[in-house]
Amino acid sequence: SVGSDVASGFNIPFVTGVLQRTASASWGLGIILVGAGFWIGGVLPLLPLVYFFGAVISWLVVGLEALIAVPIWVLTHFFPAREPSLIGASRQGYLLLFGLLARPILIIMGLVVSLLLMFAAFAILNSMFFSVFALMIPLDAGPVTSAITSVAAIVVYGIAATIVVSNSCALISEL
């Protein structure tokens, strides 16, 4: 292990034990930090693309449904309406066509609004967490306490950033 390689030049059992424990704790802390960094820097920036791609795929599925449903819906126009309204029983067909035509514009508008909302939300989130980080990490608490507090703050920031991104990206498919 790392601690035994460093301590091999000392041959002092106490120093070897302390370095081994420190190295194993550092590995655990490092794995948490790498995971948080991967999530915050690698996954979160791609979530708007995933939501956008999902909205496009769902629009394509509706388009395929329309390929089958529209000819049947057109056939209903050849029969007189049994209801006293102008549209009659064809209302669902008109809504399907309107949704099929309006949805691409709404998806793109949802993406733009989502990115603008994320920009504003992250400005607020970053200013709040800058203050929180400054208050949470004491300078005189020692290296272990500062390291654990820093990792906890980074994990909480990652959770808050995930909430901001997922709620903002929900606009892509909801508009």
Coordinates of N, CA and C in Angstrom, one line a residue:
S1 N 0.8 -1.2 0.0 CA 0.0 0.0 0.0 C 0.9 1.2 0.0
V2 N 0.2 2.4 -0.2 CA 1.0 3.6 -0.3 C 1.7 4.0 1.0
G3 N 1.0 3.8 2.1 CA 1.5 4.1 3.4 C 2.8 3.3 3.8
S4 N 2.8 2.0 3.4 CA 3.9 1.2 3.7 C 5.1 1.5 2.8
D5 N 4.9 2.0 1.6 CA 6.0 2.4 0.7 C 6.6 3.7 1.3
V6 N 5.8 4.6 1.7 CA 6.4 5.8 2.3 C 7.1 5.6 3.6
A7 N 6.5 4.7 4.4 CA 7.1 4.5 5.8 C 8.2 3.5 5.8
S8 N 8.5 2.8 4.7 CA 9.5 1.8 4.7 C 10.9 2.3 5.0
G9 N 11.1 3.6 4.7 CA 12.4 4.2 5.0 C 12.6 4.5 6.5
F10 N 11.5 4.6 7.2 CA 11.6 5.0 8.6 C 11.8 3.8 9.5
N11 N 11.1 2.6 9.2 CA 11.1 1.4 10.1 C 10.7 1.7 11.5
I12 N 9.8 2.6 11.7 CA 9.3 2.9 13.0 C 7.8 2.5 12.9
P13 N 7.4 1.6 13.8 CA 6.1 1.0 13.7 C 5.0 2.0 13.9
F14 N 5.1 3.0 14.8 CA 4.1 4.0 15.0 C 3.9 4.8 13.7
V15 N 5.0 5.3 13.1 CA 4.9 6.1 11.9 C 4.3 5.3 10.8
T16 N 4.7 4.0 10.6 CA 4.1 3.1 9.6 C 2.6 3.0 9.8
G17 N 2.2 2.8 11.0 CA 0.7 2.6 11.2 C 0.0 3.9 10.9
V18 N 0.5 5.0 11.3 CA -0.2 6.3 11.1 C -0.3 6.6 9.6
L19 N 0.8 6.3 8.9 CA 0.8 6.6 7.4 C -0.1 5.6 6.7
Q20 N -0.2 4.4 7.1 CA -1.1 3.4 6.5 C -2.6 3.8 6.7
R21 N -2.9 4.3 7.9 CA -4.3 4.7 8.2 C -4.6 6.0 7.4
T22 N -3.7 6.9 7.4 CA -3.9 8.1 6.6 C -4.1 7.8 5.1
A23 N -3.3 6.9 4.6 CA -3.4 6.6 3.2 C -4.7 5.9 2.9
S24 N -5.2 5.0 3.7 CA -6.5 4.4 3.5 C -7.6 5.4 3.6
A25 N -7.6 6.3 4.5 CA -8.6 7.3 4.7 C -8.6 8.3 3.4
S26 N -7.4 8.5 3.0 CA -7.2 9.4 1.8 C -7.8 8.7 0.6
W27 N -7.7 7.4 0.4 CA -8.3 6.7 -0.7 C -9.8 6.8 -0.7
G28 N -10.4 6.6 0.5 CA -11.8 6.8 0.6 C -12.3 8.2 0.3
L29 N -11.6 9.2 0.8 CA -12.0 10.5 0.5 C -11.8 10.9 -1.0
G30 N -10.7 10.3 -1.6 CA -10.4 10.5 -3.0 C -11.5 9.9 -3.9
I31 N -12.0 8.7 -3.5 CA -13.0 8.1 -4.3 C -14.3 8.9 -4.2
I32 N -14.7 9.4 -3.1 CA -15.9 10.3 -2.9 C -15.7 11.5 -3.8
L33 N -14.5 12.1 -3.7 CA -14.3 13.4 -4.5 C -14.3 13.1 -6.0
V34 N -13.7 12.0 -6.4 CA -13.8 11.7 -7.9 C -15.2 11.4 -8.3
G35 N -16.0 10.7 -7.5 CA -17.4 10.5 -7.8 C -18.2 11.7 -7.9
A36 N -18.0 12.6 -7.0 CA -18.7 13.9 -7.0 C -18.2 14.8 -8.2
G37 N -16.9 14.8 -8.5 CA -16.4 15.5 -9.6 C -17.0 15.0 -10.9
F38 N -17.1 13.6 -11.0 CA -17.6 13.0 -12.2 C -19.1 13.4 -12.4
W39 N -19.8 13.4 -11.3 CA -21.2 13.7 -11.4 C -21.4 15.2 -11.7
I40 N -20.7 16.1 -11.0 CA -20.9 17.5 -11.2 C -20.4 18.0 -12.6
G41 N -19.2 17.4 -12.9 CA -18.6 17.9 -14.1 C -18.9 17.1 -15.4
G42 N -19.3 15.9 -15.2 CA -19.5 15.0 -16.4 C -21.0 14.7 -16.7
V43 N -21.8 14.4 -15.7 CA -23.1 14.0 -15.9 C -24.1 15.2 -16.0
L44 N -24.0 16.1 -15.0 CA -25.0 17.2 -14.9 C -25.0 18.1 -16.2
P45 N -23.8 18.4 -16.8 CA -23.9 19.2 -18.0 C -24.6 18.5 -19.2
L46 N -24.7 17.2 -19.1 CA -25.3 16.5 -20.2 C -26.8 16.2 -20.0
L47 N -27.3 16.4 -18.8 CA -28.7 16.2 -18.6 C -29.7 17.0 -19.5
P48 N -29.4 18.2 -19.8 CA -30.3 18.9 -20.7 C -30.4 18.2 -22.1
L49 N -29.2 17.7 -22.5 CA -29.2 17.0 -23.8 C -30.0 15.7 -23.7
V50 N -30.0 15.0 -22.6 CA -30.7 13.8 -22.4 C -32.2 14.1 -22.4
Y51 N -32.6 15.1 -21.7 CA -34.0 15.5 -21.6 C -34.5 16.0 -23.0
F52 N -33.7 16.7 -23.8 CA -34.1 17.2 -25.1 C -34.2 16.0 -26.0
F53 N -33.3 15.1 -26.0 CA -33.3 13.9 -26.8 C -34.6 13.1 -26.5
G54 N -34.9 12.9 -25.2 CA -36.1 12.2 -24.8 C -37.4 12.9 -25.3
A55 N -37.4 14.2 -25.3 CA -38.6 14.9 -25.8 C -38.7 14.7 -27.4
V56 N -37.6 14.7 -28.1 CA -37.6 14.5 -29.5 C -38.1 13.1 -29.8
I57 N -37.6 12.1 -29.1 CA -38.0 10.7 -29.3 C -39.5 10.6 -29.0
S58 N -40.0 11.2 -28.0 CA -41.4 11.1 -27.7 C -42.3 11.8 -28.8
W59 N -41.7 12.9 -29.4 CA -42.4 13.5 -30.5 C -42.4 12.6 -31.7
L60 N -41.3 11.9 -32.0 CA -41.3 11.0 -33.1 C -42.3 9.8 -32.9
V61 N -42.4 9.4 -31.7 CA -43.4 8.3 -31.4 C -44.8 8.8 -31.6
V62 N -45.1 10.1 -31.3 CA -46.4 10.6 -31.6 C -46.6 10.7 -33.1
G63 N -45.6 11.1 -33.8 CA -45.6 11.1 -35.2 C -46.0 9.8 -35.9
L64 N -45.4 8.7 -35.3 CA -45.7 7.4 -35.8 C -47.1 7.0 -35.5
E65 N -47.6 7.4 -34.3 CA -49.0 7.1 -34.0 C -49.9 7.9 -35.0
A66 N -49.5 9.1 -35.3 CA -50.3 9.9 -36.2 C -50.4 9.3 -37.6
L67 N -49.3 8.6 -38.0 CA -49.3 8.0 -39.3 C -50.4 6.9 -39.4
I68 N -50.7 6.3 -38.3 CA -51.7 5.2 -38.3 C -53.1 5.9 -38.0
A69 N -53.2 6.8 -37.1 CA -54.5 7.3 -36.6 C -55.1 8.4 -37.6
V70 N -54.3 9.2 -38.3 CA -54.8 10.2 -39.1 C -55.7 9.7 -40.3
P71 N -55.3 8.7 -41.0 CA -56.2 8.2 -42.0 C -57.6 7.7 -41.5
I72 N -57.6 7.1 -40.3 CA -58.8 6.7 -39.7 C -59.6 7.9 -39.3
W73 N -58.9 8.9 -38.8 CA -59.6 10.1 -38.3 C -60.2 10.9 -39.6
V74 N -59.5 10.9 -40.7 CA -60.0 11.5 -41.9 C -61.3 10.8 -42.4
L75 N -61.4 9.5 -42.2 CA -62.6 8.8 -42.6 C -63.8 9.2 -41.8
T76 N -63.6 9.6 -40.6 CA -64.7 10.1 -39.8 C -65.3 11.3 -40.3
H77 N -64.6 12.1 -41.1 CA -65.2 13.3 -41.7 C -66.2 13.1 -42.8
F78 N -66.2 11.9 -43.3 CA -67.2 11.6 -44.3 C -68.6 11.2 -43.8
F79 N -68.7 11.1 -42.5 CA -70.0 10.7 -41.9 C -70.5 12.0 -41.2
P80 N -71.8 12.2 -41.1 CA -72.3 13.4 -40.4 C -72.1 13.3 -38.9
A81 N -71.9 14.5 -38.3 CA -71.6 14.6 -36.9 C -72.9 14.2 -36.1
R82 N -72.8 13.5 -35.1 CA -73.9 13.1 -34.3 C -74.1 14.0 -33.1
E83 N -73.1 14.9 -32.9 CA -73.1 15.8 -31.8 C -73.5 17.2 -32.4
P84 N -74.1 18.1 -31.6 CA -74.5 19.4 -32.1 C -73.3 20.4 -32.2
S85 N -72.1 20.0 -32.1 CA -70.9 20.9 -32.2 C -70.4 20.9 -33.6
L86 N -69.6 21.9 -33.9 CA -69.0 22.1 -35.3 C -68.0 21.0 -35.5
I87 N -67.2 20.7 -34.4 CA -66.1 19.7 -34.6 C -66.6 18.3 -34.5
G88 N -67.6 18.1 -33.6 CA -68.1 16.8 -33.4 C -67.2 15.8 -32.7
A89 N -67.1 14.6 -33.1 CA -66.3 13.6 -32.4 C -64.8 13.7 -32.9
S90 N -64.5 14.6 -33.8 CA -63.2 14.7 -34.4 C -62.2 15.5 -33.5
R91 N -62.6 15.9 -32.4 CA -61.8 16.8 -31.5 C -60.4 16.2 -31.2
Q92 N -60.4 14.9 -30.9 CA -59.1 14.3 -30.6 C -58.1 14.3 -31.8
G93 N -58.7 14.1 -32.9 CA -57.8 14.2 -34.1 C -57.2 15.5 -34.4
Y94 N -58.0 16.6 -34.1 CA -57.5 17.9 -34.3 C -56.4 18.2 -33.2
L95 N -56.6 17.8 -32.0 CA -55.7 17.9 -30.9 C -54.4 17.2 -31.2
L96 N -54.5 16.0 -31.8 CA -53.3 15.2 -32.2 C -52.5 16.0 -33.3
L97 N -53.2 16.5 -34.3 CA -52.5 17.3 -35.3 C -51.8 18.6 -34.8
F98 N -52.6 19.3 -33.9 CA -52.0 20.5 -33.3 C -50.8 20.2 -32.5
G99 N -50.9 19.1 -31.7 CA -49.8 18.7 -30.9 C -48.6 18.3 -31.7
L100 N -48.8 17.6 -32.8 CA -47.8 17.2 -33.7 C -47.1 18.4 -34.3
L101 N -47.8 19.4 -34.7 CA -47.2 20.6 -35.3 C -46.6 21.5 -34.3
A102 N -47.2 21.7 -33.2 CA -46.7 22.7 -32.2 C -45.6 22.1 -31.3
R103 N -45.5 20.8 -31.1 CA -44.5 20.3 -30.2 C -43.1 20.6 -30.5
P104 N -42.6 20.5 -31.7 CA -41.2 20.9 -31.9 C -40.8 22.3 -31.5
I105 N -41.7 23.2 -31.7 CA -41.4 24.6 -31.3 C -41.4 24.7 -29.8
L106 N -42.4 24.0 -29.1 CA -42.4 24.0 -27.7 C -41.2 23.3 -27.1
I107 N -40.7 22.3 -27.7 CA -39.5 21.6 -27.2 C -38.3 22.5 -27.2
I108 N -38.1 23.2 -28.3 CA -37.0 24.1 -28.4 C -37.2 25.3 -27.5
M109 N -38.4 25.8 -27.4 CA -38.6 26.9 -26.4 C -38.4 26.4 -25.0
G110 N -38.8 25.2 -24.7 CA -38.5 24.6 -23.4 C -37.0 24.5 -23.1
L111 N -36.2 24.1 -24.1 CA -34.8 24.0 -23.9 C -34.2 25.3 -23.6
V112 N -34.6 26.4 -24.4 CA -34.0 27.7 -24.2 C -34.4 28.2 -22.8
V113 N -35.7 28.1 -22.4 CA -36.1 28.5 -21.1 C -35.4 27.8 -20.0
S114 N -35.2 26.5 -20.2 CA -34.5 25.6 -19.2 C -33.1 26.1 -19.0
L115 N -32.4 26.4 -20.1 CA -31.0 26.9 -20.0 C -31.0 28.2 -19.3
L116 N -31.9 29.1 -19.6 CA -31.9 30.4 -18.9 C -32.2 30.3 -17.5
L117 N -33.2 29.4 -17.1 CA -33.5 29.2 -15.7 C -32.3 28.6 -15.0
M118 N -31.6 27.6 -15.6 CA -30.4 27.1 -15.0 C -29.4 28.1 -14.7
F119 N -29.2 29.0 -15.7 CA -28.2 30.1 -15.6 C -28.5 30.9 -14.3
A120 N -29.7 31.3 -14.2 CA -30.1 32.2 -13.1 C -30.1 31.4 -11.8
A121 N -30.5 30.1 -11.8 CA -30.5 29.3 -10.6 C -29.1 29.0 -10.1
F122 N -28.2 28.7 -11.0 CA -26.8 28.5 -10.6 C -26.1 29.7 -10.1
A123 N -26.5 30.9 -10.6 CA -25.9 32.1 -10.1 C -26.3 32.2 -8.6
I124 N -27.6 32.0 -8.3 CA -28.0 32.1 -6.9 C -27.4 30.9 -6.1
L125 N -27.4 29.7 -6.6 CA -26.8 28.6 -5.9 C -25.4 28.8 -5.6
N126 N -24.6 29.2 -6.6 CA -23.2 29.4 -6.4 C -22.9 30.5 -5.4
S127 N -23.7 31.6 -5.4 CA -23.4 32.7 -4.4 C -23.8 32.2 -3.0
M128 N -24.8 31.4 -2.9 CA -25.2 30.8 -1.6 C -24.1 29.9 -1.1
F129 N -23.7 29.0 -1.9 CA -22.7 28.0 -1.5 C -21.3 28.6 -1.3
F130 N -21.0 29.7 -1.9 CA -19.8 30.3 -1.7 C -19.7 30.8 -0.2
S131 N -20.8 31.4 0.2 CA -20.9 31.8 1.6 C -21.0 30.7 2.6
V132 N -21.7 29.6 2.2 CA -21.8 28.4 3.1 C -20.4 27.8 3.2
F133 N -19.7 27.7 2.1 CA -18.3 27.1 2.2 C -17.4 27.9 3.1
A134 N -17.5 29.2 3.0 CA -16.7 30.1 3.8 C -17.0 29.9 5.3
L135 N -18.3 29.7 5.6 CA -18.7 29.6 7.0 C -18.5 28.1 7.5
M136 N -18.6 27.1 6.7 CA -18.5 25.8 7.1 C -17.1 25.3 7.4
I137 N -16.2 25.7 6.7 CA -14.8 25.2 6.7 C -14.0 26.1 7.6
P138 N -13.9 25.8 8.9 CA -13.0 26.6 9.8 C -11.6 26.4 9.5
L139 N -10.8 27.4 9.7 CA -9.4 27.4 9.4 C -8.6 26.7 10.6
D140 N -9.2 26.8 11.8 CA -8.4 26.2 12.9 C -9.0 24.9 13.4
A141 N -9.8 24.2 12.7 CA -10.4 23.0 13.1 C -9.5 21.8 12.9
G142 N -8.4 21.9 12.1 CA -7.6 20.8 11.9 C -7.8 20.2 10.5
P143 N -6.8 19.5 10.0 CA -6.9 19.0 8.6 C -8.0 18.0 8.4
V144 N -8.2 17.1 9.3 CA -9.2 16.0 9.2 C -10.6 16.6 9.2
T145 N -10.9 17.5 10.1 CA -12.2 18.1 10.2 C -12.5 18.9 8.9
S146 N -11.5 19.7 8.5 CA -11.7 20.5 7.3 C -11.9 19.6 6.1
A147 N -11.2 18.5 6.0 CA -11.4 17.6 4.8 C -12.8 17.0 4.8
I148 N -13.2 16.5 5.9 CA -14.5 15.9 6.0 C -15.6 16.9 5.7
T149 N -15.5 18.1 6.3 CA -16.5 19.2 6.1 C -16.5 19.6 4.6
S150 N -15.3 19.7 4.0 CA -15.2 20.0 2.6 C -15.9 19.0 1.7
V151 N -15.7 17.7 2.0 CA -16.3 16.7 1.2 C -17.8 16.7 1.3
A152 N -18.3 16.9 2.6 CA -19.7 16.9 2.8 C -20.3 18.1 2.1
A153 N -19.7 19.3 2.1 CA -20.2 20.4 1.4 C -20.2 20.2 -0.1
I154 N -19.2 19.5 -0.7 CA -19.2 19.2 -2.1 C -20.3 18.3 -2.4
V155 N -20.6 17.3 -1.6 CA -21.7 16.3 -1.9 C -23.0 17.0 -1.8
V156 N -23.2 17.9 -0.8 CA -24.5 18.6 -0.7 C -24.6 19.6 -1.9
Y157 N -23.6 20.2 -2.3 CA -23.6 21.0 -3.5 C -24.0 20.2 -4.8
G158 N -23.5 19.0 -4.9 CA -23.8 18.1 -6.0 C -25.3 17.8 -6.0
I159 N -25.8 17.5 -4.8 CA -27.3 17.2 -4.7 C -28.1 18.4 -5.1
A160 N -27.7 19.6 -4.6 CA -28.5 20.8 -4.9 C -28.4 21.1 -6.4
A161 N -27.2 20.9 -7.0 CA -27.1 21.1 -8.4 C -27.9 20.1 -9.2
T162 N -28.0 18.9 -8.8 CA -28.8 17.9 -9.4 C -30.3 18.3 -9.4
I163 N -30.8 18.8 -8.3 CA -32.1 19.3 -8.1 C -32.4 20.4 -9.1
V164 N -31.5 21.4 -9.2 CA -31.7 22.5 -10.1 C -31.7 22.1 -11.5
V165 N -30.8 21.2 -11.9 CA -30.8 20.8 -13.3 C -32.0 19.9 -13.7
S166 N -32.4 19.0 -12.8 CA -33.5 18.2 -13.1 C -34.8 18.9 -13.2
N167 N -35.0 19.9 -12.2 CA -36.2 20.7 -12.3 C -36.3 21.6 -13.4
S168 N -35.1 22.2 -13.8 CA -35.0 23.1 -15.0 C -35.3 22.3 -16.3
C169 N -34.7 21.1 -16.4 CA -34.8 20.4 -17.6 C -36.2 19.8 -17.8
A170 N -37.0 19.7 -16.7 CA -38.3 19.2 -16.8 C -39.2 20.1 -17.7
L171 N -38.8 21.3 -17.9 CA -39.5 22.3 -18.8 C -39.4 21.8 -20.2
I172 N -38.4 21.1 -20.6 CA -38.2 20.7 -22.0 C -39.4 19.8 -22.4
S173 N -39.8 18.9 -21.6 CA -40.8 18.0 -22.0 C -42.2 18.4 -21.5
E174 N -42.3 19.4 -20.6 CA -43.6 19.8 -20.1 C -44.2 21.0 -20.8
L175 N -43.4 21.8 -21.5 CA -44.0 23.0 -22.2 C -44.9 22.5 -23.3

